[in-house]
Every structure is written in structure tokens, then in C-alpha cells.
Tab-separated table of C-alpha atoms in Angstrom:
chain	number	residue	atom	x	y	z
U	291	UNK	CA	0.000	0.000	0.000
U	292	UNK	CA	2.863	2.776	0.803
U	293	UNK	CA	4.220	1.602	-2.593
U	294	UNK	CA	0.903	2.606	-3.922
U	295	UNK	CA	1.040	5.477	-2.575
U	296	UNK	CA	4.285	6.851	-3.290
U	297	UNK	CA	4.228	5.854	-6.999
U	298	UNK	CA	5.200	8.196	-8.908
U	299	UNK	CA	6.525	10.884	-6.600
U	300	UNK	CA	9.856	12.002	-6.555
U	301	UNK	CA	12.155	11.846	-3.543
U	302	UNK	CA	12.363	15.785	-3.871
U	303	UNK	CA	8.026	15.416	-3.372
U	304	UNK	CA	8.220	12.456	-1.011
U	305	UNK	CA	10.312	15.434	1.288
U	306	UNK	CA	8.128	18.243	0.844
U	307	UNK	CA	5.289	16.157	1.707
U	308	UNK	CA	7.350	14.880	5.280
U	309	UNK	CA	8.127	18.766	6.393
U	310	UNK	CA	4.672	19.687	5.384
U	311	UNK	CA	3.128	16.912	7.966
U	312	UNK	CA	5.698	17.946	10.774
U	313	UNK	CA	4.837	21.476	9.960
U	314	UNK	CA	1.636	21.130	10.761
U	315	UNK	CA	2.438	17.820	13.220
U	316	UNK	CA	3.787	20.191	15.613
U	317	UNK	CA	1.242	23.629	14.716
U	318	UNK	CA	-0.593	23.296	18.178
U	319	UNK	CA	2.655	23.668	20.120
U	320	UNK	CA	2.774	27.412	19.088
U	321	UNK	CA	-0.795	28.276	17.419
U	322	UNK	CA	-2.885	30.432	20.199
U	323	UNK	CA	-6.415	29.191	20.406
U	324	UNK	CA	-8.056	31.248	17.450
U	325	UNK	CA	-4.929	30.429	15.176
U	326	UNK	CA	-5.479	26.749	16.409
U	327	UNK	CA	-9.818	26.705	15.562
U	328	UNK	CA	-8.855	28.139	12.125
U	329	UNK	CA	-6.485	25.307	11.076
U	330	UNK	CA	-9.008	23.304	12.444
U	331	UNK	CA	-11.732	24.915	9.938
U	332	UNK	CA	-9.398	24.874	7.224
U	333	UNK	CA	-8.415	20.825	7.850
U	334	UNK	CA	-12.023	20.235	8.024
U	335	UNK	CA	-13.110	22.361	4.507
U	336	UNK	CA	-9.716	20.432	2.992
U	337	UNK	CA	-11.448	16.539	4.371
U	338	UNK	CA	-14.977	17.390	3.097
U	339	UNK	CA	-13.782	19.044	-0.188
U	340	UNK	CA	-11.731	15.377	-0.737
U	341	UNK	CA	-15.357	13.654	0.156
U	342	UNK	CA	-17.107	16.132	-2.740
U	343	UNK	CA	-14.125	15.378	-4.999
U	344	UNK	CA	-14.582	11.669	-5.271
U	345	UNK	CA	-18.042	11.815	-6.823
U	346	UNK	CA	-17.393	15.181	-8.974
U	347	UNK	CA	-13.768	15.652	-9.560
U	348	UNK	CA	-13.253	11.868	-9.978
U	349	UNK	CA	-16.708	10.694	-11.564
U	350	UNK	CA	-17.626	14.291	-12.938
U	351	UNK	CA	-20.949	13.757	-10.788
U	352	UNK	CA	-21.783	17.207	-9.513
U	353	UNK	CA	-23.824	17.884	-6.456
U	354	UNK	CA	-25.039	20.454	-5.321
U	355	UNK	CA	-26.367	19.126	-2.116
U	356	UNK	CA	-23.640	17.307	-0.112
U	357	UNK	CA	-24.359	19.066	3.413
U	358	UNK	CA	-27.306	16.093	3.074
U	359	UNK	CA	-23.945	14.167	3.940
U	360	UNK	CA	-22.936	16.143	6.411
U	361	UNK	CA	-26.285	16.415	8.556
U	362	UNK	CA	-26.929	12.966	8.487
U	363	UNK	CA	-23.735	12.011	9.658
U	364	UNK	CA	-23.713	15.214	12.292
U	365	UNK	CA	-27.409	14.000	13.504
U	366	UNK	CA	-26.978	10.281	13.520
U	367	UNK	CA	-23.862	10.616	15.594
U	368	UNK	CA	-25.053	13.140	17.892
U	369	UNK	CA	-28.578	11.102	18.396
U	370	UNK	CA	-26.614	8.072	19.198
U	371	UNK	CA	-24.399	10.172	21.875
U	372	UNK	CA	-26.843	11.802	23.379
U	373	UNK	CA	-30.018	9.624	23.758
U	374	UNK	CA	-27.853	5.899	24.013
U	375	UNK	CA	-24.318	7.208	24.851
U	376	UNK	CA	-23.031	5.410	22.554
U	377	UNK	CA	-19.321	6.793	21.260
U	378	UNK	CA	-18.985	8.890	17.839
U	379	UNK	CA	-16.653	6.542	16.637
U	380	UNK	CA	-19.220	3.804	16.722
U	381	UNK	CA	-22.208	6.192	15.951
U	382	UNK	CA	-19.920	6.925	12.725
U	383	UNK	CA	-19.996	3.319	11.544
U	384	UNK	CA	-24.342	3.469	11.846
U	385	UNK	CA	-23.941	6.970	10.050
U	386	UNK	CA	-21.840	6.285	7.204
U	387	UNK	CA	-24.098	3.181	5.628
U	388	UNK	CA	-26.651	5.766	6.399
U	389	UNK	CA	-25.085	8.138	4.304
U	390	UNK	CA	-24.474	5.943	2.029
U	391	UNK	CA	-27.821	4.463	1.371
U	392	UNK	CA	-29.095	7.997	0.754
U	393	UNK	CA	-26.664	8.500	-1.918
U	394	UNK	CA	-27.455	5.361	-3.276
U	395	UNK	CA	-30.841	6.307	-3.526
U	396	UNK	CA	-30.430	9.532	-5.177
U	397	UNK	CA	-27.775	7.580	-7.557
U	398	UNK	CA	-30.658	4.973	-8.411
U	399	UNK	CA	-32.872	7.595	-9.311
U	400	UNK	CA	-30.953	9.657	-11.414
U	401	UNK	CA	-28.798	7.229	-13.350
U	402	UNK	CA	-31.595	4.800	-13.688
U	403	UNK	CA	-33.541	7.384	-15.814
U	404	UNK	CA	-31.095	9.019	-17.382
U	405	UNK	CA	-30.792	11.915	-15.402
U	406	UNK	CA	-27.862	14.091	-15.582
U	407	UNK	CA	-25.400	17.567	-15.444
U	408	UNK	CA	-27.601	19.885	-14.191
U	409	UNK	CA	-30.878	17.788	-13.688
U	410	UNK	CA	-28.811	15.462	-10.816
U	411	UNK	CA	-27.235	19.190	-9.566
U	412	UNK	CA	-30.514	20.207	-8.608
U	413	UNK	CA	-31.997	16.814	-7.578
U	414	UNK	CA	-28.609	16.971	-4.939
U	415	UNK	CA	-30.209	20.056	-4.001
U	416	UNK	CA	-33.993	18.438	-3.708
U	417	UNK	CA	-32.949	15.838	-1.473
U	418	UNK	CA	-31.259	18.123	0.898
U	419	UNK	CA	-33.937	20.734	1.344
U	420	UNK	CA	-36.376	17.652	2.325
U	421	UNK	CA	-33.869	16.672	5.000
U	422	UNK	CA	-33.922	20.250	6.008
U	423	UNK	CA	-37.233	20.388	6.359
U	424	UNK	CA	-37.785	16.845	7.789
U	425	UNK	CA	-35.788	17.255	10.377
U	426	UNK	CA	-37.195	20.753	11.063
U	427	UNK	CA	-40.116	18.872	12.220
U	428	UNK	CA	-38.706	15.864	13.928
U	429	UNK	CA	-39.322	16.188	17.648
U	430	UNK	CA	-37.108	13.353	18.284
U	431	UNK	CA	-34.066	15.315	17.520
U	432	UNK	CA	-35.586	18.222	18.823
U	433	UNK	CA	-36.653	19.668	15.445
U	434	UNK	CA	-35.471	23.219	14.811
U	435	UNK	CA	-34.858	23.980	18.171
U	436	UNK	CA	-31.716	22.386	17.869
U	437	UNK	CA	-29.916	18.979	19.414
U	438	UNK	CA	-27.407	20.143	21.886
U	439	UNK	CA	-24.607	18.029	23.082
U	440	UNK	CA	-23.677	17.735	26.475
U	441	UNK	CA	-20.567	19.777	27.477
U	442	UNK	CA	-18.922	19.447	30.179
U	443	UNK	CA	-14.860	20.365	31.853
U	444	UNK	CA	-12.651	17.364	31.361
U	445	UNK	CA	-9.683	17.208	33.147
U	446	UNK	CA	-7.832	15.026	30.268
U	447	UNK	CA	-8.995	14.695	26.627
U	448	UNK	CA	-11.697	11.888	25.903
U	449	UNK	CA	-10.459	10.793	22.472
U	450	UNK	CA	-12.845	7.675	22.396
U	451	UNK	CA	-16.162	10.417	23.072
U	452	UNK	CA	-13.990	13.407	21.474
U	453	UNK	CA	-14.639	15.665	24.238
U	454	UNK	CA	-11.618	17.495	25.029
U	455	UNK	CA	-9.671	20.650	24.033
U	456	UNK	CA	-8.620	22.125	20.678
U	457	UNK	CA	-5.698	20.313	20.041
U	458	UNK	CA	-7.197	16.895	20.332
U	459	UNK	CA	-9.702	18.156	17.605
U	460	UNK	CA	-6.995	19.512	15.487
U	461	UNK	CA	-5.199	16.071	15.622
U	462	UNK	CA	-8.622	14.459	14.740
U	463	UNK	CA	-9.128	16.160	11.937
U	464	UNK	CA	-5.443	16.265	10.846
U	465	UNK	CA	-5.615	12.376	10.752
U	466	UNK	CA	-8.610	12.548	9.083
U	467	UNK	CA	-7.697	14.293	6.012
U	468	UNK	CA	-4.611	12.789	5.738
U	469	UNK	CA	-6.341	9.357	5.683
U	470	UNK	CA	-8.997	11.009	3.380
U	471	UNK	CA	-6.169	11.939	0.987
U	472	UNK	CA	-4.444	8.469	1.324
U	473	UNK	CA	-7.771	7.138	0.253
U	474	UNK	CA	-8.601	9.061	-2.441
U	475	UNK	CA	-4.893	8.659	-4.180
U	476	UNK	CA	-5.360	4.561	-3.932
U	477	UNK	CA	-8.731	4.942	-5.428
U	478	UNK	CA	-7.413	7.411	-8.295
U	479	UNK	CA	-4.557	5.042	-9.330
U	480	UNK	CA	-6.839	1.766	-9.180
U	481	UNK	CA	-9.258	0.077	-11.747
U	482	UNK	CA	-12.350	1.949	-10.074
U	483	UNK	CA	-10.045	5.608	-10.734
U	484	UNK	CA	-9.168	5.117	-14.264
U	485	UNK	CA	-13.055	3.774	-15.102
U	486	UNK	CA	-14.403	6.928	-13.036
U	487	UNK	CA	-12.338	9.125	-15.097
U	488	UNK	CA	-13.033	7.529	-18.479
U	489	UNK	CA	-16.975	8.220	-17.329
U	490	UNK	CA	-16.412	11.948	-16.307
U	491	UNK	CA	-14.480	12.581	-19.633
U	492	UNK	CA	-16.772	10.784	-21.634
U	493	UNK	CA	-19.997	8.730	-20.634
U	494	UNK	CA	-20.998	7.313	-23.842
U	495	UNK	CA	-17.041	6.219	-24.760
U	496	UNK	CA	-16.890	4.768	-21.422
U	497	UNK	CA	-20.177	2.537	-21.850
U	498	UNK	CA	-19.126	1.650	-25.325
U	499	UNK	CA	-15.634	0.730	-24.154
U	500	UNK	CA	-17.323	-1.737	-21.605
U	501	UNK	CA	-17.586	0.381	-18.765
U	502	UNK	CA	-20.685	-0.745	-16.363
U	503	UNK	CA	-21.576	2.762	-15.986
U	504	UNK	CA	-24.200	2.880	-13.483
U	505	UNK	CA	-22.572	0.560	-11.469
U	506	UNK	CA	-19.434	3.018	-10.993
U	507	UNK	CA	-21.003	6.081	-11.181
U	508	UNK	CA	-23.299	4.192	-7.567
U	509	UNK	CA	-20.202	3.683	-6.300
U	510	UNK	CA	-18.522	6.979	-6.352
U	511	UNK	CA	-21.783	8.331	-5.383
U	512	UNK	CA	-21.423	5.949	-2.245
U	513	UNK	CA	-17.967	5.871	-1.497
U	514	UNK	CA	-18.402	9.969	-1.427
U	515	UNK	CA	-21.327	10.005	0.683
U	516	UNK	CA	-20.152	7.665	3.747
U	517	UNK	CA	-16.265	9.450	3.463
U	518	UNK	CA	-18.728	13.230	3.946
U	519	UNK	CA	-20.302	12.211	7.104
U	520	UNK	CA	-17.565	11.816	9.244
U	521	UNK	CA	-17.345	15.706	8.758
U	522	UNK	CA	-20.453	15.851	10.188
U	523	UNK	CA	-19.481	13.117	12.890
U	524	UNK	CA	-16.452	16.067	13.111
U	525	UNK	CA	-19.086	18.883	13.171
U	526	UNK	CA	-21.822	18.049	16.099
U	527	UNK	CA	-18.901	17.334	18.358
U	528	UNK	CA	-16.913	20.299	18.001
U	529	UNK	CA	-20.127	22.480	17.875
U	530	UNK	CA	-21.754	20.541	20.264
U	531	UNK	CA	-24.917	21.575	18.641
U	532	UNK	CA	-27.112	21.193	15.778
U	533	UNK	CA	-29.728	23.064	13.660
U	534	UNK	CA	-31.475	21.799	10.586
U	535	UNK	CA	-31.172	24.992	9.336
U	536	UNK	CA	-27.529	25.334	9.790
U	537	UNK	CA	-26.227	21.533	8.654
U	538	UNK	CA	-28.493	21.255	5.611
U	539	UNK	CA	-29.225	24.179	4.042
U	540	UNK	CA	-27.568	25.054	0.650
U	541	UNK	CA	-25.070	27.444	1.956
U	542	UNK	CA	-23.039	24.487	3.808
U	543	UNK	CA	-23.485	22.863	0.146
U	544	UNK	CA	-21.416	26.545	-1.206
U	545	UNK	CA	-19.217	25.959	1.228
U	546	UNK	CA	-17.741	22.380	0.835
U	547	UNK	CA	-17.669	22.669	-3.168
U	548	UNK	CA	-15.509	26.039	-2.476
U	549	UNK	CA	-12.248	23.974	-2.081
U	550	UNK	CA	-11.793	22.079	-4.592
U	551	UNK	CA	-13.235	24.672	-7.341
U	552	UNK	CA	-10.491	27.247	-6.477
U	553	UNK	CA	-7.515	24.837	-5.403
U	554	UNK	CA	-8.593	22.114	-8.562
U	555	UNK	CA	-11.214	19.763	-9.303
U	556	UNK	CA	-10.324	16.401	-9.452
U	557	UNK	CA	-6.723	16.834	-7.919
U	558	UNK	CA	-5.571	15.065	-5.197
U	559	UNK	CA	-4.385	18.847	-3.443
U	560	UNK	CA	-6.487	21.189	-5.003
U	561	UNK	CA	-9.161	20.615	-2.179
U	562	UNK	CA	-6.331	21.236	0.641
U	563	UNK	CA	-4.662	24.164	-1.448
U	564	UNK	CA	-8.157	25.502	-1.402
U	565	UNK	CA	-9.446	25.019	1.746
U	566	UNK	CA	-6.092	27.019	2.565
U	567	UNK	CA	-6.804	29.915	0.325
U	568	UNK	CA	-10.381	30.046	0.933
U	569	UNK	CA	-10.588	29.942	4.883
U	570	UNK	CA	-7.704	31.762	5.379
U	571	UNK	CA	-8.872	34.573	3.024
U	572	UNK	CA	-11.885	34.960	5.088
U	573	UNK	CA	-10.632	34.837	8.053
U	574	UNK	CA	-8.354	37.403	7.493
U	575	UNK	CA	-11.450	39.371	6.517
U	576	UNK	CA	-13.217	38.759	9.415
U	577	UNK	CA	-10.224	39.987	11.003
U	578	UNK	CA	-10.207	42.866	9.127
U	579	UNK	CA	-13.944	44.013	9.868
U	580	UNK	CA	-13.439	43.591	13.119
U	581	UNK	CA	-10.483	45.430	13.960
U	582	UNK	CA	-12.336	48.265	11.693
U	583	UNK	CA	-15.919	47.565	13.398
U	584	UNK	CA	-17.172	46.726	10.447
U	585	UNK	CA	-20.951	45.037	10.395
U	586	UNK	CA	-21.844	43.705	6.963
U	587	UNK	CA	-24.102	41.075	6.553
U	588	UNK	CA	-23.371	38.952	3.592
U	589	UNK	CA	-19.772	40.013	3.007
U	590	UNK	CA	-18.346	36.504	3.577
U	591	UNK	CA	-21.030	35.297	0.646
U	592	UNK	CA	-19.569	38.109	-1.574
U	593	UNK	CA	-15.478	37.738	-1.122
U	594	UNK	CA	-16.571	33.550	-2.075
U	595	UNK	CA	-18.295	34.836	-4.972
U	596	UNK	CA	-15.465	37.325	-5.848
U	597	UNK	CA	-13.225	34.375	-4.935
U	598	UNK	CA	-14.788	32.078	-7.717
U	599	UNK	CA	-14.698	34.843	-10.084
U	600	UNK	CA	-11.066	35.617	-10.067
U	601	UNK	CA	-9.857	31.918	-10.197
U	602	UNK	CA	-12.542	31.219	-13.384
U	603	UNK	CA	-11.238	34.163	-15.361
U	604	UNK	CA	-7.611	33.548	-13.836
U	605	UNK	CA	-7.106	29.860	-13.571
U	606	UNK	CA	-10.079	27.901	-14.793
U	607	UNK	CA	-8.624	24.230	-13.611
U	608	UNK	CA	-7.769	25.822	-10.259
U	609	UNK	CA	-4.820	26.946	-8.307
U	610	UNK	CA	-2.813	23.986	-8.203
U	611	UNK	CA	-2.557	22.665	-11.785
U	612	UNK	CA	-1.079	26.263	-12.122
U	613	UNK	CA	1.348	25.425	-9.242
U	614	UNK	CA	2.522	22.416	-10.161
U	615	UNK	CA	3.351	23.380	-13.601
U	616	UNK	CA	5.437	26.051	-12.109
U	617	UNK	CA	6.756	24.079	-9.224
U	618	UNK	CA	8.007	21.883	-11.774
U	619	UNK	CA	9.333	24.404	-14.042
U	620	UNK	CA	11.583	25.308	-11.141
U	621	UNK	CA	12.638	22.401	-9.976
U	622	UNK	CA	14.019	21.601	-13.736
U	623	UNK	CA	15.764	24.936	-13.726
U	624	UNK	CA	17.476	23.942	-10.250
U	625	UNK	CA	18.191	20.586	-11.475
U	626	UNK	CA	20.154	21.822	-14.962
U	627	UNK	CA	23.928	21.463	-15.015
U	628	UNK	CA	25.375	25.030	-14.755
């Protein structure tokens, strides 16, 4: 498996990639706590945007609709905690067949009858405004008065219930995206990656060429959807609450799909790159309003449409195809004979 995953990188790469993981191994011994919650959004945008990237950047499946993902995960999990006591970890293996028998559902009844692009973009959507509005009426989860976790001091961190500080989160997460990533790079160079891609380049070649395409485009669909609700697993805990509104409305779709559009759909770092870019960008503007007392409702949704805007005009295949091609550029220039 470590072959697997190291094929094809240089030892130059393999490097870079061990000082990046120390770099942000060792992050919590000097990040205050606001520095620390930040890397902890950004490492949570950069393990969702992988999730979203399996069924669209892989499969070319888009949805609209993932925070569906998200909430069920979040909602199982917490419901589980809360009402049985029963550990996330263990509420995350009920929540992830969950997840992914809604996906499989949606997949059935788009691929089934044909529909696609757009059409399965806005059933994504469809399905996740009916959770929104189911579970804004389910008293059992206390509808849209929210499900609250209970939170409590602990004296040492509870990594089997993740209750604990900051950096126990951080290391959660960090572990989870790196798995994510390690996932997503063994599915990209197997049999399921190359028939995925043949699909999202070109459905009808694909079929023609042999290619069950149903059956793979259910199983990104899948695959996606039970890897996307861990986040929410992630989610209720840290919050230690939940609102329908919140977990599955459309804007928590926006924000997931954010990523990977401006770091590189379909790249194994364009969602990380992005979730960089993109949370640290606003956070810096939140920064910035603040230390101006600035009050403007909205102007996070604007600097991610501005955001979008200058990396479609700029760099349509996102941020990192352009930086590789230049890292690489450099790299040969360093390793010509003088």
C-alpha cells in the first residue's frame, strides 16, 4: 500500500510532503487558540472538499447538495451520543451506511432514468432541502430547536467520546484528512479511478468501451457520501450543537464545493490548497472588519463569490494545476547542469 502510494513521486516530493506533515504535526505547540480553531476549519473544509471530490472531480458527478452528507452524519452521531451514549466513533460506523444508502438512492434515481449535469445538480439540491425540512419537524431530535450536546470540563482529553480541548480536535481532523487523501490517491490510481475518469471525460465512450456505468457512477456516489459524514461526525462534536437549518441548508453545500473549485477539481491537493486559500482569506477578513468595526451582513457570501470569479477568469482548472506546472518548471531549472 505505501508503494501505492508513493508511486510516482519524486524523492524531492516524497520530502516536501514529510516537512509539510511535521509542519503542521507540531502547529498546536505554538498556534494560540483562534490560530489553532482556524487550522481546524481549514483541515475540516480540505477533508470534506476530498469527500465532494470523489463523486465530482473523480466521476464528474456534480452535487449540489452534499451538506445532506454532512447532517446525516452530524445528527446520527449526535442522536446516538446523546439519547444511548453510545461513542462517535461507533455512531460513525451506523452513520456512514446511512449516508451511504441515501446517496445510493439519489444515484438509483438519477442514473436509472437518465438523469444528468444539471438535472442530478438540482436533484442533490432536492434531497437536501427535504432533510432540512424533515428534520425541522422531527421532535425526536428536537426539530429546529436544535440537538445540543452535552458539554462538560474534562480534566484530560476523551479521544474515544472526542470531548476534550482544541488540540485533540486539530489532531482528529489532521488524521482525518490525511487518511482522506491516502484514500482518495489509492482509489485514483486503481481500476475503479481510471473507469471513473473515463466516465467523467466521456460517458458514452466509457459505456461503449465496456464500462458498467451505473454501477461506478453508484459507487462513487457511495464511497463519497459515507467518506462526507464523518465531517459531520467532526461537526456536532466540536459544535456541540445542531440546527437543521444550519447543517443542511444550501449554503453548507457553497461551502464544501468552495475547495476544490479554487484549489482544482479532481486533484488530489487542489481541495487542501483551497481550503487554505479560501478559509484563510476569510478569516483574514473577518479579522479585518473587526479590527475596523465593520458590520456587513453577507460580506463573507460576496469575497466567495469574488473568490470564484477571479480563479474562473484567472485559472479555470484551479490553483494547483497552475502550481505544479510552475513548481516543476523550477525544480528543472534547479536541477540543470550550470
Amino acid at each position: 500500500m505505501i508503494a501505492r502510494l508513493s508511486a510516482g513521486l519524486s524523492a524531492r516530493a516524497l520530502w516536501l510532503l514529510a516537512a509539510l506533515g511535521v509542519v503542521l504535526l507540531a502547529a498546536p505547540l505554538f498556534a494560540g487558540d483562534y490560530l489553532l480553531t482556524v487550522l481546524i476549519l481549514i483541515l475540516y473544509f480540505a477533508y470534506v472538499g476530498q469527500g465532494w471530490n470523489i463523486m465530482m472531480g473523480f466521476a464528474g458527478q456534480l452535487s449540489l447538495g452534499h451538506a445532506l452528507y454532512v447532517g446525516l452524519g452530524a445528527y446520527v452521531a449526535a442522536f446516538l451520543f446523546t439519547r444511548y451514549g453510545i461513542a462517535p466513533w461507533l455512531g460513525f460506523l451506523v452513520a456512514a451506511p446511512v449516508a451511504a444508502a441515501c446517496g445510493a438512492v439519489i444515484g438509483f434515481l438519477a442514473f436509472r432514468f437518465g438523469v444528468t449535469g444539471v438535472y442530478f445538480a438540482i436533484l442533490t439540491i432536492a434531497f437536501a432541502e427535504f432533510a432540512r425540512i424533515g428534520f425541522d419537524h422531527l421532535d425526536i431530535i428536537n426539530a429546529s430547536a436544535g440537538l445540543f450536546l452535552p458539554v462538560a470540563q474534562y480534566a484530560h482529553n476523551d479521544l474515544w467520546r472526542l470531548r476534550g480541548d482544541p488540540a485533540m480536535f486539530y489532531y482528529v481532523i489532521l488524521a482525518a484528512t490525511v487518511l482522506a487523501f491516502a484514500l482518495c490517491r489509492l482509489l485514483l490510481t486503481s481500476r475503479i479511478g481510471y473507469f471513473w475518469r473515463a466516465i467523467r471525460e466521456d460517458e458514452i465512450a466509457a459505456s461503449a468501451a465496456g464500462i458498467d456505468t451505473f454501477r461506478y457512477k453508484m459507487y462513487a456516489v457511495m464511497i463519497s457520501a459515507a467518506v462526507t459524514a464523518f465531517a459531520g461526525v467532526f461537526y456536532a462534536f466540536f459544535y456541540n450543537n445542531l440546527f437543521p437549518e444550519q447543517v443542511f441548508g444550501i449554503s453548507r453545500s457553497i461551502e464544501i464545493i468552495l475547495g476544490p473549485i479554487i484549489g482544482g477539481i479532481g486533484t488530489l491537493f487542489g481541495p487542501i490548497l483551497g481550503a487554505f486559500v479560501i478559509t484563510g482569506l476569510a478569516e483574514a477578513l473577518n479579522a479585518i472588519m473587526l479590527h475596523f468595526g465593520l458590520d456587513l451582513p453577507g460580506a463573507k457570501q460576496v469575497f466567495y463569490g469574488f473568490c470564484l470569479l477571479v480563479v474562473v477568469l484567472a485559472l479555470p482548472n484551479g490553483i494547483w494545476p497552475w502550481l505544479e506546472r510552475w513548481l516543476e518548471r523550477r525544480l528543472r531549472v534547479a536541477e540543470k547542469p550550470q
